mmCIF file of C-alpha atoms and ligand atoms in Angstrom:
data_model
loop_
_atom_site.group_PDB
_atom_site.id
_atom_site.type_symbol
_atom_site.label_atom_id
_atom_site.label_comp_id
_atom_site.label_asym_id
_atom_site.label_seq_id
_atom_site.Cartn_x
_atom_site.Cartn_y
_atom_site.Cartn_z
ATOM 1 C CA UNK A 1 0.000 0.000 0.000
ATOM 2 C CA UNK A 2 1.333 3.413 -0.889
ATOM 3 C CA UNK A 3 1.438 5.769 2.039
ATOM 4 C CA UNK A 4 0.514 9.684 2.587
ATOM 5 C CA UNK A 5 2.797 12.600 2.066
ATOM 6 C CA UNK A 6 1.433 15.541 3.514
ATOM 7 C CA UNK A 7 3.624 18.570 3.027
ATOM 8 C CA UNK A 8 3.461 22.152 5.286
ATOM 9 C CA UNK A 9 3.721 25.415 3.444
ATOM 10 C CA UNK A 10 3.631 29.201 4.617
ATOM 11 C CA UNK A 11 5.533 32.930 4.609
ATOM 12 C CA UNK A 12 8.306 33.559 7.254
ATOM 13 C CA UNK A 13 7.321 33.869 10.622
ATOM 14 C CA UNK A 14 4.195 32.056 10.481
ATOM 15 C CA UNK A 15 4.445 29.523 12.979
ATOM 16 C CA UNK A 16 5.380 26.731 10.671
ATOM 17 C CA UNK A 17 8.034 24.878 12.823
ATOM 18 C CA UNK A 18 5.995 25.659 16.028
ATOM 19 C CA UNK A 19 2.786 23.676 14.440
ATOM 20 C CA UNK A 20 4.853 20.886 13.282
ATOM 21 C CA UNK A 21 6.549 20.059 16.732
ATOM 22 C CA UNK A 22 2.946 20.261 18.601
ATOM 23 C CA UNK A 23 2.045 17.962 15.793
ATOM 24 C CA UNK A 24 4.834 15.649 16.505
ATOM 25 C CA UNK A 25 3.711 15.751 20.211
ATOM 26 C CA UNK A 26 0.435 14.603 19.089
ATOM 27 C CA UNK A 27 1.258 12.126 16.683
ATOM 28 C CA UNK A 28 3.639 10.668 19.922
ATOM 29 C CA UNK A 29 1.095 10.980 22.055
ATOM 30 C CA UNK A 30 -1.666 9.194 20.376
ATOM 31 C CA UNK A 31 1.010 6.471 19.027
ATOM 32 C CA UNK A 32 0.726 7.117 15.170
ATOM 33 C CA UNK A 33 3.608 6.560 13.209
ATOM 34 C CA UNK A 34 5.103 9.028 11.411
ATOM 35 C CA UNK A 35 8.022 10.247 9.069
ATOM 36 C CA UNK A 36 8.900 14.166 9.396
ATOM 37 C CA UNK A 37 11.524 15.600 6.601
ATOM 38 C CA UNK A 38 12.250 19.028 5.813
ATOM 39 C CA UNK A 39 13.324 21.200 2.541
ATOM 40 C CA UNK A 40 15.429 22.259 1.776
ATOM 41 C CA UNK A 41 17.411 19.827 3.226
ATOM 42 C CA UNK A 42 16.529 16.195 4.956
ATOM 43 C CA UNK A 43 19.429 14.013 3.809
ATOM 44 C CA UNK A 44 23.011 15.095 3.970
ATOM 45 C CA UNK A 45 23.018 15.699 0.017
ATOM 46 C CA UNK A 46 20.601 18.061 0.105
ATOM 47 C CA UNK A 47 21.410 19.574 3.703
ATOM 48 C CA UNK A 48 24.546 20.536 1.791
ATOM 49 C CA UNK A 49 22.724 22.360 -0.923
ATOM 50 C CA UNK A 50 20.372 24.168 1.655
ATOM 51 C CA UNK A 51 23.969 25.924 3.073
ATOM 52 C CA UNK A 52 24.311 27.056 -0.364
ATOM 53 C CA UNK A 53 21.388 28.345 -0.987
ATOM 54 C CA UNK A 54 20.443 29.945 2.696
ATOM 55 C CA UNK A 55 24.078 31.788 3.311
ATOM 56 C CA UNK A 56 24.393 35.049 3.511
ATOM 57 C CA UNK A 57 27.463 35.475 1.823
ATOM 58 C CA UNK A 58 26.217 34.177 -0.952
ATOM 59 C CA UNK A 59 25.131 37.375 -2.808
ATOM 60 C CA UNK A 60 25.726 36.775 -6.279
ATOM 61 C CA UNK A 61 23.300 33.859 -6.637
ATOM 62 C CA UNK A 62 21.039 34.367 -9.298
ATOM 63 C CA UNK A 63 17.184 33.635 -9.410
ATOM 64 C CA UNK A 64 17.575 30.661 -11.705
ATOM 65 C CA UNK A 65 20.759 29.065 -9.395
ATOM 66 C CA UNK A 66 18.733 29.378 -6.803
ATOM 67 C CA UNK A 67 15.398 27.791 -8.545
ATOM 68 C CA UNK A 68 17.791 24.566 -10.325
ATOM 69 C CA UNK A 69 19.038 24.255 -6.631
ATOM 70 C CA UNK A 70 15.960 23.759 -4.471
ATOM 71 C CA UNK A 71 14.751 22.061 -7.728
ATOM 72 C CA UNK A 72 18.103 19.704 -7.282
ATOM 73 C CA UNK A 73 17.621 19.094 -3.256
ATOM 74 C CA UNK A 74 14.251 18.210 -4.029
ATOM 75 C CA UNK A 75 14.976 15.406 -6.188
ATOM 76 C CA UNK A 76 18.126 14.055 -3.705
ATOM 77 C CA UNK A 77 15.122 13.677 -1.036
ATOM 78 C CA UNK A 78 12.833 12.513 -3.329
ATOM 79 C CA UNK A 79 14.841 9.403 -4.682
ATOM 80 C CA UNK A 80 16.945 9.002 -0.920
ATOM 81 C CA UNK A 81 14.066 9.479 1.843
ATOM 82 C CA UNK A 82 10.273 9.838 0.379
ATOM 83 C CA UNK A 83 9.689 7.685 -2.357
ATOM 84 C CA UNK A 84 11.165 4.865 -0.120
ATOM 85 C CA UNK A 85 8.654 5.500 2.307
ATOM 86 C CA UNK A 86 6.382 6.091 0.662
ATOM 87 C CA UNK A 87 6.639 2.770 -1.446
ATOM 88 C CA UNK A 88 6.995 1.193 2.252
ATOM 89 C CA UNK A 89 3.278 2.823 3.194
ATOM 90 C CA UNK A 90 4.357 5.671 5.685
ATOM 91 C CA UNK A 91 3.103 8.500 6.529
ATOM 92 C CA UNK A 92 5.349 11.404 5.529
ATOM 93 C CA UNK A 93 5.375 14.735 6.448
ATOM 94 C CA UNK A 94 7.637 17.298 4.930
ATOM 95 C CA UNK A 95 8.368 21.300 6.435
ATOM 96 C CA UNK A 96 8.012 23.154 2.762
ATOM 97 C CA UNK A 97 7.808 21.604 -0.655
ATOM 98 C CA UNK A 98 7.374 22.073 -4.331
ATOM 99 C CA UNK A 99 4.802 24.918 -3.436
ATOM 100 C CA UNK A 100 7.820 26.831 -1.715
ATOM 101 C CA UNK A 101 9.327 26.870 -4.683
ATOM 102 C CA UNK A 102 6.580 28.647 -7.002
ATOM 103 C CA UNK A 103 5.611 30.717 -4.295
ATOM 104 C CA UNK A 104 8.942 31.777 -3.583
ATOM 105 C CA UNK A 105 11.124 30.977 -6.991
ATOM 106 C CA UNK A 106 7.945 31.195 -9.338
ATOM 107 C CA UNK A 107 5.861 34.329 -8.147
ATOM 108 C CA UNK A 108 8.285 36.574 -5.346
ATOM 109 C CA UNK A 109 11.430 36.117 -7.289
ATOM 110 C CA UNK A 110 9.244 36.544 -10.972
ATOM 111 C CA UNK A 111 10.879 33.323 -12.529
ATOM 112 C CA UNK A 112 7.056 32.736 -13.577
ATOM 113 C CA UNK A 113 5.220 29.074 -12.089
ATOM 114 C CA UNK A 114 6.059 27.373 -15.973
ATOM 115 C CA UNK A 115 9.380 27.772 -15.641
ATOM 116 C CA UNK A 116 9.446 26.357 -12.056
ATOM 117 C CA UNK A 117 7.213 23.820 -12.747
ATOM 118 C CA UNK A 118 9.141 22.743 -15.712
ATOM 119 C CA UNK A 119 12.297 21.966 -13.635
ATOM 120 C CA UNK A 120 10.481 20.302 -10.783
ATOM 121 C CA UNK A 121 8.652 18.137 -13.411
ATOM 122 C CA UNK A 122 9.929 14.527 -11.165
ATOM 123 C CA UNK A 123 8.075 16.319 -8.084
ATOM 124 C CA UNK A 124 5.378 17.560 -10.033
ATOM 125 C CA UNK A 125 4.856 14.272 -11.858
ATOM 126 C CA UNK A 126 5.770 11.248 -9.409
ATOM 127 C CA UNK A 127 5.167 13.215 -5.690
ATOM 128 C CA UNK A 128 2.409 15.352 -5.542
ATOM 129 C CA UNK A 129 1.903 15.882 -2.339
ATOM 130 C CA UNK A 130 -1.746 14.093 -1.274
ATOM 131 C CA UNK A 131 -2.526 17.682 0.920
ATOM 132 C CA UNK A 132 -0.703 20.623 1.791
ATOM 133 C CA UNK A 133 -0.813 22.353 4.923
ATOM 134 C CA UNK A 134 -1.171 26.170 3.912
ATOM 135 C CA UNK A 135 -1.097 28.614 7.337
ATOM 136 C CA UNK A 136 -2.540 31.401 6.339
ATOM 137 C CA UNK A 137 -1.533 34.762 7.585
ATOM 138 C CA UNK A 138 -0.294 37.853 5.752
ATOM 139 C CA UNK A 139 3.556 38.246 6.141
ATOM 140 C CA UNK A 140 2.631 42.245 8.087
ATOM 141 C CA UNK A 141 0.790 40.637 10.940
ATOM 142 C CA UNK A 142 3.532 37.363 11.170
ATOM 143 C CA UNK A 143 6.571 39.218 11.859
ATOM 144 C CA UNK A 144 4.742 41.819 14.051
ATOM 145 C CA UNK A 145 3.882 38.601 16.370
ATOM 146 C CA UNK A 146 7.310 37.631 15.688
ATOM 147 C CA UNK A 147 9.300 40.467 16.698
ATOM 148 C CA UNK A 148 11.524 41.493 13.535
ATOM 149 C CA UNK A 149 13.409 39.463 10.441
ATOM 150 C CA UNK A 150 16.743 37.232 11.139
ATOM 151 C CA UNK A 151 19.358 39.219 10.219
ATOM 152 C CA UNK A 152 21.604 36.184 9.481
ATOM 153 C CA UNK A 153 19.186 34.422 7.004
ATOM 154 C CA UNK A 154 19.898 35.700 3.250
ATOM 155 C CA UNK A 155 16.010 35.126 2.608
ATOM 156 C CA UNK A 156 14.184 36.778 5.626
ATOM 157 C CA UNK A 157 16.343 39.917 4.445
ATOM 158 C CA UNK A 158 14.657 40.131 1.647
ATOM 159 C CA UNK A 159 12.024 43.034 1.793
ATOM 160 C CA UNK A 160 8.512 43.025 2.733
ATOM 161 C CA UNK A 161 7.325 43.555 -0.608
ATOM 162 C CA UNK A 162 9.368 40.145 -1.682
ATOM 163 C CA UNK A 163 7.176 38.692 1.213
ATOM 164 C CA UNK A 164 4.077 39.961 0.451
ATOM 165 C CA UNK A 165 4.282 38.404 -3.578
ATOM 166 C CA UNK A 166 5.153 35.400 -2.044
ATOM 167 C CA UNK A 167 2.146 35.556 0.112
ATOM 168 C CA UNK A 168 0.454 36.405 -3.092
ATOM 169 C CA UNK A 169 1.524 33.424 -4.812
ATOM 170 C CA UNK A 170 0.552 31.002 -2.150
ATOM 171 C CA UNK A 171 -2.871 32.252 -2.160
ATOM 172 C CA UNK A 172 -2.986 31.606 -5.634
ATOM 173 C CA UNK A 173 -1.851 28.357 -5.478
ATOM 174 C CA UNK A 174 -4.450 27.084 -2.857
ATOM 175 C CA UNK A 175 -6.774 28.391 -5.608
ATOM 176 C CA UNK A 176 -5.540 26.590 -8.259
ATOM 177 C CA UNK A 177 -4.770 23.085 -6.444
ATOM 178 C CA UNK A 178 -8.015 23.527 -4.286
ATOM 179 C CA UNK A 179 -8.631 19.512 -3.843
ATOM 180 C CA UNK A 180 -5.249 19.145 -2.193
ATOM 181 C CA UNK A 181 -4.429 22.716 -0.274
ATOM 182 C CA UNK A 182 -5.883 22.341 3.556
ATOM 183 C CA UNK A 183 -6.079 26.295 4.141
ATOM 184 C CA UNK A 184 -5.618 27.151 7.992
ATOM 185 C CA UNK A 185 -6.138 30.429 9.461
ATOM 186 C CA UNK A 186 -2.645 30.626 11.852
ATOM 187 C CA UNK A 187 -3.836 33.906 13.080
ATOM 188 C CA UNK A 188 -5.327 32.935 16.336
ATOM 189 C CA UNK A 189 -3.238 30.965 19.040
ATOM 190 C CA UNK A 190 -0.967 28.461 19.006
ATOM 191 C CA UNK A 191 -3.448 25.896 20.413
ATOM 192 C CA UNK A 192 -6.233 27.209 18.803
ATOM 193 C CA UNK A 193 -4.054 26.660 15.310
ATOM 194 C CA UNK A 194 -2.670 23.263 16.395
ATOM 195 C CA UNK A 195 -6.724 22.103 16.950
ATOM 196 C CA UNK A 196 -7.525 23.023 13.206
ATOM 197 C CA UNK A 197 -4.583 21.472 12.064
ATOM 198 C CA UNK A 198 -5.645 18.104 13.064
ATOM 199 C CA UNK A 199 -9.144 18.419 12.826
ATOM 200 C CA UNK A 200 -8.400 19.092 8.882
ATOM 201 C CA UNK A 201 -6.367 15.938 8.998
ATOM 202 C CA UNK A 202 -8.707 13.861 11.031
ATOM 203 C CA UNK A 203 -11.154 15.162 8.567
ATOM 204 C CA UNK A 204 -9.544 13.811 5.364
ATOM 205 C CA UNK A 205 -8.205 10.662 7.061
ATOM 206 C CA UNK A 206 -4.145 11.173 7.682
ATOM 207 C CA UNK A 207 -4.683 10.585 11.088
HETATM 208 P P1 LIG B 1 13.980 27.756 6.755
HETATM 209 O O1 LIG B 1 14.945 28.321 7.735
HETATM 210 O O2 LIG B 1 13.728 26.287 6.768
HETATM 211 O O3 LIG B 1 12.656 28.598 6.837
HETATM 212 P P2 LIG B 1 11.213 28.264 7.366
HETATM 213 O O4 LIG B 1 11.337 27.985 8.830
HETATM 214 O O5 LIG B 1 10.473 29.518 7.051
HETATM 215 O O6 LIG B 1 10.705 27.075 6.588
HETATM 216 O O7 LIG B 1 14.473 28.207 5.324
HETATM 217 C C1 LIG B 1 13.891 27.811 4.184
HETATM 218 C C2 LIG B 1 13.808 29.017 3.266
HETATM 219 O O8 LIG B 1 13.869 28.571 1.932
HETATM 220 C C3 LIG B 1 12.525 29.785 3.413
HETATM 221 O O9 LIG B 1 12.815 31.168 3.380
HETATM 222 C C4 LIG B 1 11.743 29.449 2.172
HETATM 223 C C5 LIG B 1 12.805 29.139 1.179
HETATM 224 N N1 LIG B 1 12.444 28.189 0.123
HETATM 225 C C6 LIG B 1 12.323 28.645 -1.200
HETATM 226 O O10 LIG B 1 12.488 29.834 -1.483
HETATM 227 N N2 LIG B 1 12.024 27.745 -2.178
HETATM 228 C C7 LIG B 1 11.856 26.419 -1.915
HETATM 229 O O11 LIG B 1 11.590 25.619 -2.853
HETATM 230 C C8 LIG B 1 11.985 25.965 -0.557
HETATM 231 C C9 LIG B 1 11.799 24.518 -0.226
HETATM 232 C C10 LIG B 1 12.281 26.884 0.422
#
């Protein structure tokens, strides 16, 4: 039986990582089994690439580098981690996916969603993602709750207009791939968040 990959998707400072551990403590709690990964990133390939791509000294990197990159991290976890596990009928979760990368890459940077889908083609084609995560809240009211950007982190310096496109984008995109985007509204509390997170995926029987 081939298992469920769920994937997590939102704009900086949304609570992302937060949501995912009190999932984790759920899933522990309640004694279902579960695979988390993360992008970029999740095998030491690709963990590799996301130094690249995430360092701060890295100034010169142009839009398309950075696209082919993700795009190449991608397929190292792909073939390495979730296809395996997949194929072994787990339950996989992964922090960001190919929706970062035409939110971000696509729409923010203007690469334009063809050209990013066209190099992501082996995620697009062999690993969509069953349902997506989306927490919803305009990048403005996530890093007021968050207290500022991180200075060290080459992509939360980019402005708040970058931000706001790729907020733009993602709403799009939960348009467009409506059957599989679970939209959350991550503006209340943490708790209050965490509950509609696993009602949605109580709801469409992950968990
Ligand atoms: P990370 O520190 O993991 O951020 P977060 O906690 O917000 O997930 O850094 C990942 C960064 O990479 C984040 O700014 C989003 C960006 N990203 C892309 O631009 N394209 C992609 O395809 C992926 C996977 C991530």
């Amino acid at each position: 039986m081939k298992g469920k990959f769920i994937t997590f998707e939102g704009c900086e400072g949304v609570g992302k990582s937060r949501q995912i551990k009190l999932l984790e403590e759920y899933l522990s709690k309640n004694q279902i089994k579960y695979y988390l990964t993360r992008e970029p990133g999740g095998n030491p390939v690709s963990e590799q690439i996301r130094n690249v791509i995430l360092d701060g000294k890295n100034t010169t990197m142009t839009d398309e580098c950075e696209a082919l990159l993700y795009a190449a991290a991608r397929v190292q976890l792909l073939k390495e981690v979730v296809k395996p596990k997949l194929d072994n009928g787990e339950l996989v979760f992964c922090d960001r996916y190919i929706d970062s990368s035409l939110a971000y890459q696509g729409y923010a940077r203007g690469l334009g969603v063809e050209f990013v889908e066209k190099i992501n083609d082996y995620a697009l084609k062999n690993f969509t993602p069953d349902y997506t995560v989306f927490l919803n809240l305009p990048p403005e009211q996530a890093f007021k709750r968050k207290g500022g950007v991180d200075k060290t982190d080459r992509l939360e310096l980019s402005g708040m207009e970058f931000h706001n496109r790729v907020y733009e984008g993602y709403l799009s995109l939960a348009k467009k791939y409506s059957d599989r985007f679970i939209v959350i509204d991550a503006s209340g509390e943490k708790e209050e968040t965490q509950q509609k997170i696993i009602d949605a995926l109580k709801e469409k029987g992950v968990i």
